[in-house]
Amino acid sequence: MGKIVFAGAMSHVLDPDYYERACGAVGRRTVEAVMAEIAKMGERFSAKKADALIVVADDHLNAFSFNAVPALCVRIGRHVQRMVQDHAEAFDKVLDHMPERYPLHEELANSILEQGIQAGFDLALSWEAPVDHAFLSPVNTMHGTRPIPPLVPIWVNCFVAPQPTARRCFAFGRHIANVVAKSPWNVGIIATGGLSHFPELSLPRVGETDTVFDRKLVHWMENGEHEPLLELTADELDKAGEHEFLNWMVLLGAVTPARADVRYFGELRRINMAAVEWRLG
Amino acid sequence: MSRYAINSLLYRLKKEPEFRARFIADPAAALEGVDLSEPERAAFLARDMRKINALGGYLHLVMSIPGLAAH
């Protein structure tokens, strides 16, 4: 019988140079601090010797734009490529030094997909979509030079309205937990992105965060109070710049009612950075 | 306003280096035949990423097109 042996969530632009350009020395210090905690989380994850790592993250209009935008998509196949962007700027530049190819856990991905369709989740699938910094920045920060286990990338449409609801993302997480429980594998799961940044996806508002909203989310996660999170609306998430919390909702569904420990929370004017780990029984 | 037209154009500018080079060299020629409203076309001709974002261009695209990105 399989088990979720590790669960963590974290910010996903993990690049000191990027934040030094955006926020000065405090940007570098802050991201280095959160990266140090994520690296420690990675050591704890590696110690579990898991068979696979599920990564729940979002596409930044790189993989799916604009022929189709899946609400929830499971990456299947045997390997995944990192996104390649010529003359990369901003958050895309984070990828430049990273390995280009990563193994996938084909059987677990297929199980999540096939059993998901049977369970009523109209999941999209992809054999080809590449993964961007939302997946690879946390994965590489967690592992450093250690081997990365086979991945199961799962995309949540966090940005292109209409997005899936918080409640639906949580239900999908419950589905993932059911699949893992019936499987022979020990599995880690991470959700990436956030916390608050880029409210209303509006360029003039880049540089604003919503610390009050972040602390409310953190309070509920620390206390294992997941019911209020199910009521979060797309409008609330958009106004607070919490679009990527939908990824976290999938993880919460997978581990509920586990309580979270905050490993790092740091305010920065461009984004509030966080690294959170769940206490699993 | 067409969210699709704006964003598919932004996506091409990001992902197609040759189209991007043509746009930088001669924006009006590059946009010929592209289905845009007049305010949208004017914003692209002015390379005004704030305006493009206000008209429906997704933030992550207007922030990441090589050589044209708003920061």
Coordinates of N, CA and C in Angstrom, one line a residue, chain A residues 40-269:
Chain A
K40 N 16.8 22.4 2.8 CA 16.7 21.4 3.9 C 15.4 20.6 3.8
M41 N 14.4 21.1 3.2 CA 13.2 20.3 3.0 C 13.5 19.2 2.0
G42 N 14.4 19.5 1.0 CA 14.8 18.6 0.0 C 15.6 17.4 0.6
E43 N 16.4 17.8 1.6 CA 17.2 16.7 2.3 C 16.3 15.8 3.0
R44 N 15.2 16.4 3.7 CA 14.3 15.5 4.4 C 13.5 14.6 3.4
F45 N 13.2 15.2 2.3 CA 12.5 14.4 1.2 C 13.4 13.3 0.7
S46 N 14.6 13.6 0.4 CA 15.5 12.6 -0.1 C 15.7 11.4 0.9
A47 N 15.7 11.8 2.2 CA 15.9 10.7 3.2 C 14.7 9.7 3.2
K48 N 13.6 10.1 2.6 CA 12.5 9.2 2.6 C 12.6 8.2 1.4
K49 N 13.6 8.4 0.5 CA 13.8 7.5 -0.6 C 12.5 7.2 -1.4
A50 N 11.8 8.2 -1.7 CA 10.5 8.1 -2.4 C 10.6 7.6 -3.8
D51 N 9.6 6.9 -4.3 CA 9.6 6.4 -5.6 C 9.3 7.5 -6.7
A52 N 8.7 8.5 -6.2 CA 8.3 9.5 -7.2 C 8.0 10.9 -6.5
L53 N 8.1 11.9 -7.2 CA 7.7 13.3 -6.7 C 6.7 13.9 -7.6
I54 N 5.5 14.1 -7.1 CA 4.5 14.8 -7.8 C 4.7 16.3 -7.6
V55 N 4.7 17.0 -8.7 CA 4.9 18.5 -8.7 C 3.7 19.2 -9.2
V56 N 3.0 19.9 -8.4 CA 1.8 20.6 -8.8 C 2.1 22.1 -9.0
A57 N 2.0 22.6 -10.2 CA 2.5 23.9 -10.5 C 1.6 24.5 -11.6
D58 N 2.0 25.7 -12.1 CA 1.2 26.4 -13.1 C 2.1 26.7 -14.3
D59 N 1.4 26.8 -15.4 CA 2.1 27.2 -16.7 C 2.0 28.8 -16.8
H60 N 3.2 29.4 -17.0 CA 3.2 30.8 -17.2 C 3.1 31.2 -18.7
L61 N 2.0 30.6 -19.3 CA 1.8 30.9 -20.7 C 3.0 30.5 -21.6
N62 N 3.6 29.4 -21.2 CA 4.7 28.9 -22.0 C 4.4 27.6 -22.7
A63 N 3.7 26.7 -22.0 CA 3.5 25.4 -22.6 C 2.2 25.3 -23.4
F64 N 1.2 26.0 -22.9 CA -0.1 25.7 -23.5 C -0.7 26.9 -24.3
S65 N -0.1 28.0 -24.3 CA -0.7 29.2 -24.9 C -0.7 29.0 -26.5
F66 N -1.7 29.3 -27.1 CA -3.1 29.6 -26.8 C -4.0 28.7 -27.6
N67 N -3.4 27.5 -27.9 CA -4.2 26.6 -28.7 C -5.2 25.9 -27.8
A68 N -4.8 25.7 -26.5 CA -5.7 25.1 -25.5 C -5.1 25.4 -24.1
V69 N -6.0 25.7 -23.2 CA -5.5 25.9 -21.8 C -6.2 25.0 -20.9
P70 N -5.6 23.9 -20.5 CA -6.3 22.9 -19.7 C -6.4 23.4 -18.2
A71 N -7.6 23.0 -17.6 CA -7.8 23.4 -16.2 C -6.8 22.6 -15.3
L72 N -6.8 21.3 -15.6 CA -5.9 20.4 -14.8 C -5.3 19.5 -15.9
C73 N -4.0 19.3 -15.9 CA -3.3 18.5 -16.9 C -2.2 17.7 -16.2
V74 N -2.2 16.4 -16.6 CA -1.2 15.5 -16.1 C -0.2 15.2 -17.2
R75 N 1.1 15.4 -16.9 CA 2.1 15.1 -17.9 C 2.4 13.6 -17.8
I76 N 2.2 13.0 -19.0 CA 2.5 11.5 -19.0 C 3.7 11.3 -20.0
G77 N 4.1 10.1 -20.1 CA 5.3 9.8 -20.9 C 6.5 9.4 -20.0
R78 N 7.7 9.3 -20.6 CA 8.8 8.8 -19.8 C 9.8 9.9 -19.4
H79 N 9.8 11.0 -20.2 CA 10.7 12.1 -19.8 C 10.0 13.4 -20.1
V80 N 10.5 14.4 -19.4 CA 10.0 15.8 -19.7 C 11.2 16.7 -19.9
Q81 N 11.0 17.6 -20.9 CA 12.1 18.6 -21.1 C 11.8 19.9 -20.4
R82 N 12.9 20.6 -20.0 CA 12.6 21.9 -19.5 C 12.4 22.9 -20.7
M83 N 11.6 23.9 -20.4 CA 11.3 24.9 -21.4 C 12.6 25.6 -21.8
V84 N 12.8 25.8 -23.1 CA 13.9 26.5 -23.6 C 13.4 27.8 -24.2
Q85 N 14.0 28.9 -23.8 CA 13.6 30.2 -24.3 C 14.8 31.0 -24.7
D86 N 14.8 31.4 -26.0 CA 16.0 32.2 -26.5 C 16.0 33.5 -25.8
H87 N 17.2 34.0 -25.5 CA 17.3 35.3 -24.9 C 16.4 35.5 -23.7
A88 N 16.3 34.5 -22.8 CA 15.4 34.6 -21.7 C 15.5 35.8 -20.9
E89 N 14.4 36.3 -20.5 CA 14.3 37.5 -19.6 C 13.6 37.1 -18.3
A90 N 13.8 37.9 -17.3 CA 13.0 37.8 -16.0 C 13.0 36.4 -15.5
F91 N 11.8 35.9 -15.1 CA 11.7 34.6 -14.5 C 12.1 33.4 -15.4
D92 N 12.1 33.7 -16.7 CA 12.5 32.6 -17.6 C 14.0 32.3 -17.5
K93 N 14.7 33.3 -17.1 CA 16.2 33.2 -17.1 C 16.6 32.2 -16.0
V94 N 15.8 32.0 -15.0 CA 16.1 31.1 -13.9 C 16.4 29.7 -14.4
L95 N 15.9 29.3 -15.6 CA 16.0 28.0 -16.1 C 17.4 27.7 -16.8
D96 N 18.1 28.8 -17.1 CA 19.2 28.6 -18.1 C 20.2 27.6 -17.7
H97 N 20.5 27.5 -16.4 CA 21.6 26.6 -15.9 C 21.1 25.2 -15.6
M98 N 19.8 24.9 -15.7 CA 19.3 23.7 -15.2 C 19.4 22.5 -16.2
P99 N 19.4 21.3 -15.7 CA 19.4 20.2 -16.7 C 18.2 20.2 -17.6
E100 N 18.3 19.7 -18.8 CA 17.3 19.9 -19.8 C 16.3 18.7 -19.8
R101 N 16.6 17.6 -19.2 CA 15.7 16.4 -19.3 C 15.5 15.7 -18.0
Y102 N 14.3 15.3 -17.6 CA 14.0 14.7 -16.3 C 13.2 13.5 -16.5
P103 N 13.4 12.4 -15.7 CA 12.6 11.2 -15.9 C 11.2 11.4 -15.3
L104 N 10.2 10.8 -15.8 CA 8.9 10.8 -15.3 C 8.5 9.4 -14.7
H105 N 7.6 9.4 -13.7 CA 7.1 8.2 -13.2 C 5.8 7.9 -14.0
E106 N 6.0 7.1 -15.1 CA 5.0 6.9 -16.0 C 3.8 6.2 -15.4
E107 N 4.0 5.2 -14.6 CA 2.9 4.4 -14.1 C 2.0 5.2 -13.1
L108 N 2.7 6.0 -12.3 CA 1.9 6.8 -11.3 C 1.1 7.9 -12.1
A109 N 1.8 8.5 -13.1 CA 1.1 9.6 -13.9 C -0.1 9.0 -14.6
N110 N 0.1 7.8 -15.2 CA -1.1 7.2 -15.9 C -2.2 6.8 -14.9
S111 N -1.8 6.4 -13.7 CA -2.8 6.0 -12.7 C -3.6 7.2 -12.3
I112 N -3.0 8.3 -12.0 CA -3.7 9.6 -11.7 C -4.6 10.0 -12.8
L113 N -4.1 9.9 -14.0 CA -4.9 10.3 -15.2 C -6.1 9.3 -15.4
E114 N -5.8 8.0 -15.5 CA -6.9 7.1 -15.9 C -7.9 7.0 -14.8
Q115 N -7.5 6.8 -13.5 CA -8.4 6.7 -12.4 C -9.1 8.0 -12.2
G116 N -8.5 9.1 -12.5 CA -9.1 10.4 -12.4 C -10.3 10.6 -13.4
I117 N -10.1 10.1 -14.6 CA -11.2 10.2 -15.6 C -12.4 9.3 -15.1
Q118 N -12.0 8.1 -14.6 CA -13.1 7.2 -14.0 C -13.8 7.9 -12.9
A119 N -13.1 8.7 -12.1 CA -13.7 9.3 -10.9 C -14.4 10.6 -11.2
G120 N -14.4 11.0 -12.5 CA -15.2 12.2 -12.8 C -14.4 13.4 -13.0
F121 N -13.1 13.4 -13.0 CA -12.2 14.5 -13.3 C -11.9 14.5 -14.7
D122 N -12.3 15.5 -15.5 CA -12.1 15.6 -16.9 C -10.7 16.2 -17.1
L123 N -9.7 15.3 -16.8 CA -8.3 15.8 -16.9 C -7.8 15.9 -18.3
A124 N -6.9 16.9 -18.6 CA -6.2 16.9 -19.8 C -4.9 16.1 -19.6
L125 N -4.3 15.7 -20.7 CA -3.0 15.0 -20.7 C -2.1 15.6 -21.7
S126 N -0.8 15.4 -21.4 CA 0.1 15.9 -22.4 C 1.3 15.0 -22.4
W127 N 1.8 14.7 -23.6 CA 3.0 13.9 -23.8 C 4.2 14.9 -24.1
E128 N 3.9 16.1 -24.4 CA 5.0 17.0 -25.0 C 5.3 18.2 -24.2
A129 N 4.3 18.7 -23.4 CA 4.5 20.0 -22.8 C 5.8 20.1 -22.0
P130 N 6.6 21.1 -22.2 CA 7.8 21.3 -21.4 C 7.4 21.9 -20.0
V131 N 8.3 21.8 -19.1 CA 8.0 22.5 -17.8 C 8.9 23.7 -17.6
D132 N 8.4 24.7 -16.9 CA 9.1 25.9 -16.7 C 9.6 26.1 -15.3
H133 N 10.0 27.3 -14.9 CA 10.6 27.5 -13.6 C 9.7 27.0 -12.4
A134 N 8.3 27.1 -12.7 CA 7.4 26.7 -11.6 C 7.6 25.3 -11.1
F135 N 8.1 24.4 -12.0 CA 8.4 23.0 -11.6 C 9.9 22.9 -11.2
L136 N 10.8 23.4 -12.1 CA 12.2 23.0 -12.0 C 13.0 23.8 -11.0
S137 N 12.5 25.1 -10.7 CA 13.3 25.8 -9.7 C 13.2 25.2 -8.3
P138 N 12.0 24.8 -7.9 CA 11.9 24.2 -6.6 C 12.6 22.8 -6.6
V139 N 12.3 22.0 -7.7 CA 12.9 20.6 -7.7 C 14.4 20.7 -7.6
N140 N 15.0 21.6 -8.4 CA 16.5 21.6 -8.4 C 17.0 22.2 -7.1
T141 N 16.3 23.2 -6.5 CA 16.7 23.7 -5.2 C 16.6 22.7 -4.1
M142 N 15.6 21.9 -4.2 CA 15.5 20.8 -3.2 C 16.6 19.8 -3.3
H143 N 17.0 19.5 -4.5 CA 17.9 18.3 -4.7 C 19.4 18.7 -4.8
G144 N 19.7 19.9 -5.2 CA 21.1 20.3 -5.4 C 21.7 19.3 -6.4
T145 N 22.8 18.6 -5.9 CA 23.5 17.7 -6.8 C 23.0 16.3 -6.6
R146 N 22.1 16.1 -5.7 CA 21.5 14.7 -5.5 C 20.6 14.3 -6.7
P147 N 20.5 13.0 -6.9 CA 19.6 12.6 -8.0 C 18.2 13.0 -7.7
I148 N 17.5 13.3 -8.8 CA 16.0 13.7 -8.7 C 15.2 12.5 -9.0
P149 N 14.3 12.1 -8.2 CA 13.5 10.9 -8.5 C 12.5 11.2 -9.7
P150 N 11.9 10.1 -10.2 CA 11.0 10.4 -11.3 C 9.8 11.3 -10.9
L151 N 9.5 12.2 -11.8 CA 8.6 13.3 -11.5 C 7.2 12.9 -12.1
V152 N 6.2 13.5 -11.5 CA 4.8 13.6 -12.1 C 4.4 15.0 -12.1
P153 N 4.7 15.7 -13.2 CA 4.2 17.1 -13.3 C 2.7 17.2 -13.5
I154 N 2.1 18.1 -12.7 CA 0.6 18.3 -12.9 C 0.5 19.9 -13.0
W155 N -0.2 20.3 -14.0 CA -0.5 21.7 -14.2 C -1.9 22.1 -13.7
V156 N -1.9 23.2 -13.0 CA -3.2 23.8 -12.7 C -3.3 25.2 -13.4
N157 N -4.4 25.4 -14.1 CA -4.5 26.7 -14.8 C -4.8 27.8 -13.7
C158 N -3.7 28.5 -13.3 CA -3.9 29.5 -12.3 C -4.1 30.9 -12.8
F159 N -3.9 31.1 -14.1 CA -3.9 32.5 -14.6 C -4.9 32.8 -15.7
V160 N -5.3 31.9 -16.5 CA -6.2 32.2 -17.6 C -7.6 32.0 -17.2
A161 N -8.4 33.0 -17.0 CA -9.8 32.9 -16.5 C -10.6 32.3 -17.6
P162 N -11.5 31.4 -17.2 CA -11.9 31.0 -15.9 C -11.0 29.8 -15.4
Q163 N -10.5 30.0 -14.2 CA -9.6 28.9 -13.6 C -10.5 27.9 -12.9
P164 N -10.0 26.7 -12.6 CA -10.7 25.8 -11.7 C -10.9 26.4 -10.3
T165 N -11.9 25.9 -9.6 CA -12.2 26.5 -8.3 C -11.3 25.9 -7.3
A166 N -11.1 26.6 -6.2 CA -10.3 26.1 -5.1 C -10.9 24.8 -4.6
R167 N -12.2 24.7 -4.5 CA -12.8 23.4 -4.1 C -12.5 22.3 -5.0
R168 N -12.5 22.6 -6.3 CA -12.2 21.5 -7.3 C -10.7 21.1 -7.2
C169 N -9.9 22.0 -7.0 CA -8.4 21.7 -6.8 C -8.2 20.8 -5.6
F170 N -8.9 21.1 -4.5 CA -8.8 20.3 -3.3 C -9.3 18.9 -3.6
A171 N -10.5 18.8 -4.3 CA -11.0 17.5 -4.6 C -10.1 16.7 -5.4
F172 N -9.4 17.3 -6.3 CA -8.4 16.6 -7.2 C -7.3 16.1 -6.3
G173 N -6.9 16.9 -5.3 CA -5.9 16.4 -4.4 C -6.3 15.2 -3.6
R174 N -7.6 15.2 -3.2 CA -8.1 14.0 -2.6 C -8.0 12.7 -3.5
H175 N -8.3 13.0 -4.8 CA -8.1 11.9 -5.7 C -6.7 11.4 -5.8
I176 N -5.7 12.3 -5.8 CA -4.3 11.9 -5.9 C -4.0 11.1 -4.6
A177 N -4.5 11.5 -3.5 CA -4.2 10.7 -2.3 C -4.8 9.3 -2.4
N178 N -6.0 9.2 -3.0 CA -6.6 7.9 -3.1 C -5.8 7.0 -4.1
V179 N -5.3 7.6 -5.2 CA -4.5 6.8 -6.1 C -3.2 6.3 -5.5
V180 N -2.5 7.2 -4.7 CA -1.3 6.8 -4.1 C -1.6 5.7 -3.0
A181 N -2.6 5.8 -2.3 CA -3.0 4.8 -1.3 C -3.2 3.4 -1.9
K182 N -3.7 3.4 -3.1 CA -4.0 2.1 -3.7 C -2.7 1.6 -4.5
S183 N -1.7 2.4 -4.6 CA -0.5 2.0 -5.4 C 0.5 1.4 -4.5
P184 N 1.6 0.8 -5.1 CA 2.7 0.3 -4.3 C 3.8 1.3 -3.9
W185 N 3.5 2.6 -4.3 CA 4.6 3.5 -4.2 C 4.6 4.5 -3.0
N186 N 5.8 4.8 -2.5 CA 5.9 6.0 -1.6 C 6.2 7.2 -2.4
V187 N 5.4 8.2 -2.1 CA 5.4 9.4 -3.0 C 5.6 10.7 -2.2
G188 N 6.4 11.6 -2.8 CA 6.4 13.0 -2.3 C 5.5 13.9 -3.2
I189 N 5.0 14.9 -2.6 CA 4.2 15.9 -3.4 C 4.6 17.3 -3.0
I190 N 4.9 18.1 -4.0 CA 5.1 19.6 -3.7 C 4.1 20.4 -4.5
A191 N 3.7 21.5 -4.0 CA 3.0 22.5 -4.7 C 3.8 23.8 -4.7
T192 N 3.8 24.5 -5.8 CA 4.7 25.7 -5.9 C 4.0 26.9 -6.3
G193 N 4.7 28.1 -6.0 CA 4.1 29.4 -6.4 C 3.7 30.2 -5.1
G194 N 3.5 31.4 -5.4 CA 3.1 32.3 -4.3 C 4.2 32.7 -3.3
L195 N 3.9 33.2 -2.2 CA 2.5 33.6 -1.9 C 2.1 34.9 -2.6
S196 N 1.5 35.9 -2.0 CA 0.9 36.9 -2.8 C 1.9 37.7 -3.6
H197 N 1.5 38.0 -4.9 CA 2.2 38.8 -5.8 C 1.4 39.1 -7.0
F198 N 1.7 40.1 -7.7 CA 1.1 40.5 -9.0 C -0.4 40.5 -8.9
P199 N -1.0 41.3 -8.0 CA -2.5 41.3 -7.8 C -3.1 41.8 -9.2
E200 N -4.2 41.1 -9.5 CA -5.0 41.4 -10.7 C -4.2 41.2 -12.0
L201 N -3.0 40.6 -11.8 CA -2.1 40.4 -13.0 C -2.0 41.7 -13.8
S202 N -1.8 42.8 -13.0 CA -1.8 44.1 -13.6 C -0.4 44.7 -13.5
L203 N 0.2 45.1 -14.6 CA 1.6 45.6 -14.6 C 1.8 46.8 -13.6
P204 N 0.8 47.7 -13.5 CA 1.1 48.8 -12.5 C 1.1 48.3 -11.1
R205 N 0.5 47.2 -10.8 CA 0.5 46.6 -9.4 C 1.6 45.7 -9.1
V206 N 2.5 45.4 -10.1 CA 3.7 44.6 -9.8 C 4.5 45.3 -8.7
G207 N 4.8 44.6 -7.6 CA 5.4 45.3 -6.5 C 4.5 45.4 -5.3
E208 N 3.3 44.9 -5.4 CA 2.3 44.9 -4.3 C 2.1 43.5 -3.8
T209 N 2.0 43.3 -2.5 CA 1.6 42.0 -2.0 C 0.4 42.2 -1.0
D210 N 0.0 41.1 -0.4 CA -1.1 41.2 0.5 C -0.8 40.3 1.7
T211 N 0.0 40.9 2.6 CA 0.5 40.1 3.7 C -0.6 39.6 4.7
V212 N -1.7 40.4 4.8 CA -2.8 40.0 5.7 C -3.4 38.8 5.1
F213 N -3.6 38.7 3.8 CA -4.2 37.6 3.2 C -3.3 36.4 3.3
D214 N -2.0 36.6 3.1 CA -1.0 35.5 3.2 C -1.1 34.9 4.6
R215 N -1.1 35.7 5.6 CA -1.1 35.3 7.0 C -2.4 34.5 7.4
K216 N -3.5 34.9 6.8 CA -4.7 34.2 6.9 C -4.6 32.8 6.4
L217 N -4.1 32.7 5.2 CA -3.9 31.3 4.6 C -3.0 30.5 5.4
V218 N -1.9 31.1 5.9 CA -0.9 30.4 6.7 C -1.5 29.9 8.0
H219 N -2.3 30.7 8.6 CA -3.0 30.3 9.9 C -3.9 29.1 9.6
W220 N -4.7 29.1 8.6 CA -5.5 28.0 8.3 C -4.7 26.7 8.0
M221 N -3.6 26.9 7.3 CA -2.8 25.7 7.0 C -2.1 25.1 8.2
E222 N -1.6 26.1 9.1 CA -1.0 25.6 10.3 C -1.9 24.8 11.2
N223 N -3.2 25.2 11.2 CA -4.2 24.6 12.1 C -5.0 23.5 11.4
G224 N -4.6 23.2 10.2 CA -5.4 22.1 9.5 C -6.8 22.5 9.3
E225 N -7.1 23.7 9.3 CA -8.5 24.2 9.0 C -8.7 24.4 7.5
H226 N -9.1 23.4 6.8 CA -9.2 23.5 5.4 C -10.5 23.9 4.8
E227 N -11.6 23.8 5.6 CA -12.9 24.2 5.2 C -12.9 25.6 4.6
P228 N -12.4 26.6 5.4 CA -12.5 28.0 4.9 C -11.7 28.2 3.5
L229 N -10.7 27.4 3.3 CA -9.9 27.5 2.1 C -10.8 27.1 0.9
L230 N -11.7 26.1 1.1 CA -12.5 25.6 0.0 C -13.5 26.8 -0.5
E231 N -13.7 27.7 0.3 CA -14.6 28.8 -0.1 C -13.9 30.0 -0.8
L232 N -12.6 29.9 -1.0 CA -11.9 31.0 -1.7 C -12.4 31.1 -3.1
T233 N -12.6 32.3 -3.5 CA -13.2 32.5 -4.9 C -12.1 33.0 -5.8
A234 N -12.3 32.9 -7.1 CA -11.3 33.3 -8.1 C -11.1 34.8 -7.9
D235 N -12.2 35.6 -7.6 CA -12.1 37.0 -7.5 C -11.2 37.4 -6.3
E236 N -11.4 36.7 -5.2 CA -10.5 37.0 -4.0 C -9.1 36.7 -4.3
L237 N -8.8 35.5 -4.9 CA -7.4 35.2 -5.2 C -6.8 36.1 -6.2
D238 N -7.6 36.6 -7.2 CA -7.1 37.6 -8.2 C -6.7 38.9 -7.5
K239 N -7.6 39.4 -6.7 CA -7.4 40.7 -6.0 C -6.2 40.7 -5.1
A240 N -6.0 39.5 -4.4 CA -4.9 39.5 -3.4 C -3.6 39.0 -4.1
G241 N -3.6 38.7 -5.4 CA -2.4 38.1 -6.0 C -2.1 36.7 -5.5
E242 N -3.1 36.0 -5.2 CA -2.9 34.6 -4.7 C -3.3 33.6 -5.8
H243 N -3.1 33.9 -7.0 CA -3.5 33.0 -8.1 C -2.9 31.6 -7.9
E244 N -1.6 31.5 -7.5 CA -0.9 30.3 -7.5 C -1.3 29.4 -6.3
F245 N -2.1 30.0 -5.4 CA -2.6 29.2 -4.3 C -3.4 28.0 -4.7
L246 N -3.9 28.0 -5.9 CA -4.7 26.9 -6.4 C -3.8 25.6 -6.5
N247 N -2.5 25.8 -6.8 CA -1.6 24.6 -6.7 C -1.6 24.1 -5.3
W248 N -1.5 25.0 -4.3 CA -1.4 24.6 -2.9 C -2.7 23.9 -2.5
M249 N -3.8 24.3 -3.1 CA -5.1 23.6 -2.8 C -5.1 22.2 -3.2
V250 N -4.5 21.8 -4.3 CA -4.3 20.4 -4.7 C -3.6 19.6 -3.6
L251 N -2.5 20.2 -3.2 CA -1.7 19.5 -2.2 C -2.5 19.4 -0.9
L252 N -3.2 20.4 -0.5 CA -4.0 20.4 0.7 C -5.0 19.2 0.7
G253 N -5.6 19.1 -0.5 CA -6.6 18.0 -0.6 C -5.9 16.6 -0.5
A254 N -4.6 16.5 -0.9 CA -3.9 15.3 -0.8 C -3.5 14.9 0.6
V255 N -3.3 15.9 1.4 CA -2.8 15.7 2.8 C -3.8 16.0 3.9
T256 N -4.9 16.5 3.6 CA -5.8 16.9 4.6 C -6.2 15.7 5.6
P257 N -6.2 15.9 6.9 CA -6.3 17.1 7.6 C -4.9 17.5 8.3
A258 N -3.8 17.1 7.6 CA -2.5 17.4 8.2 C -2.3 18.9 8.4
R259 N -1.5 19.1 9.5 CA -1.2 20.5 9.8 C 0.2 20.9 9.2
A260 N 0.3 22.2 8.9 CA 1.5 22.6 8.3 C 2.5 23.3 9.3
D261 N 3.8 23.2 9.0 CA 4.8 23.9 9.7 C 5.4 24.9 8.7
V262 N 5.4 26.2 9.1 CA 6.0 27.2 8.2 C 7.5 27.2 8.4
R263 N 8.2 26.8 7.4 CA 9.7 26.8 7.5 C 10.3 28.2 7.2
Y264 N 9.6 29.0 6.4 CA 10.0 30.3 6.1 C 8.8 31.2 5.6
F265 N 8.8 32.4 6.1 CA 7.9 33.4 5.5 C 8.6 34.7 5.5
G266 N 8.7 35.3 4.4 CA 9.5 36.6 4.3 C 8.8 37.6 3.4
E267 N 8.6 38.8 3.8 CA 8.0 39.8 3.0 C 9.0 40.5 2.1
L268 N 8.6 40.7 0.9 CA 9.4 41.4 -0.1 C 8.4 42.2 -0.9
R269 N 8.8 43.3 -1.4 CA 7.8 44.2 -2.0 C 7.2 43.5 -3.3

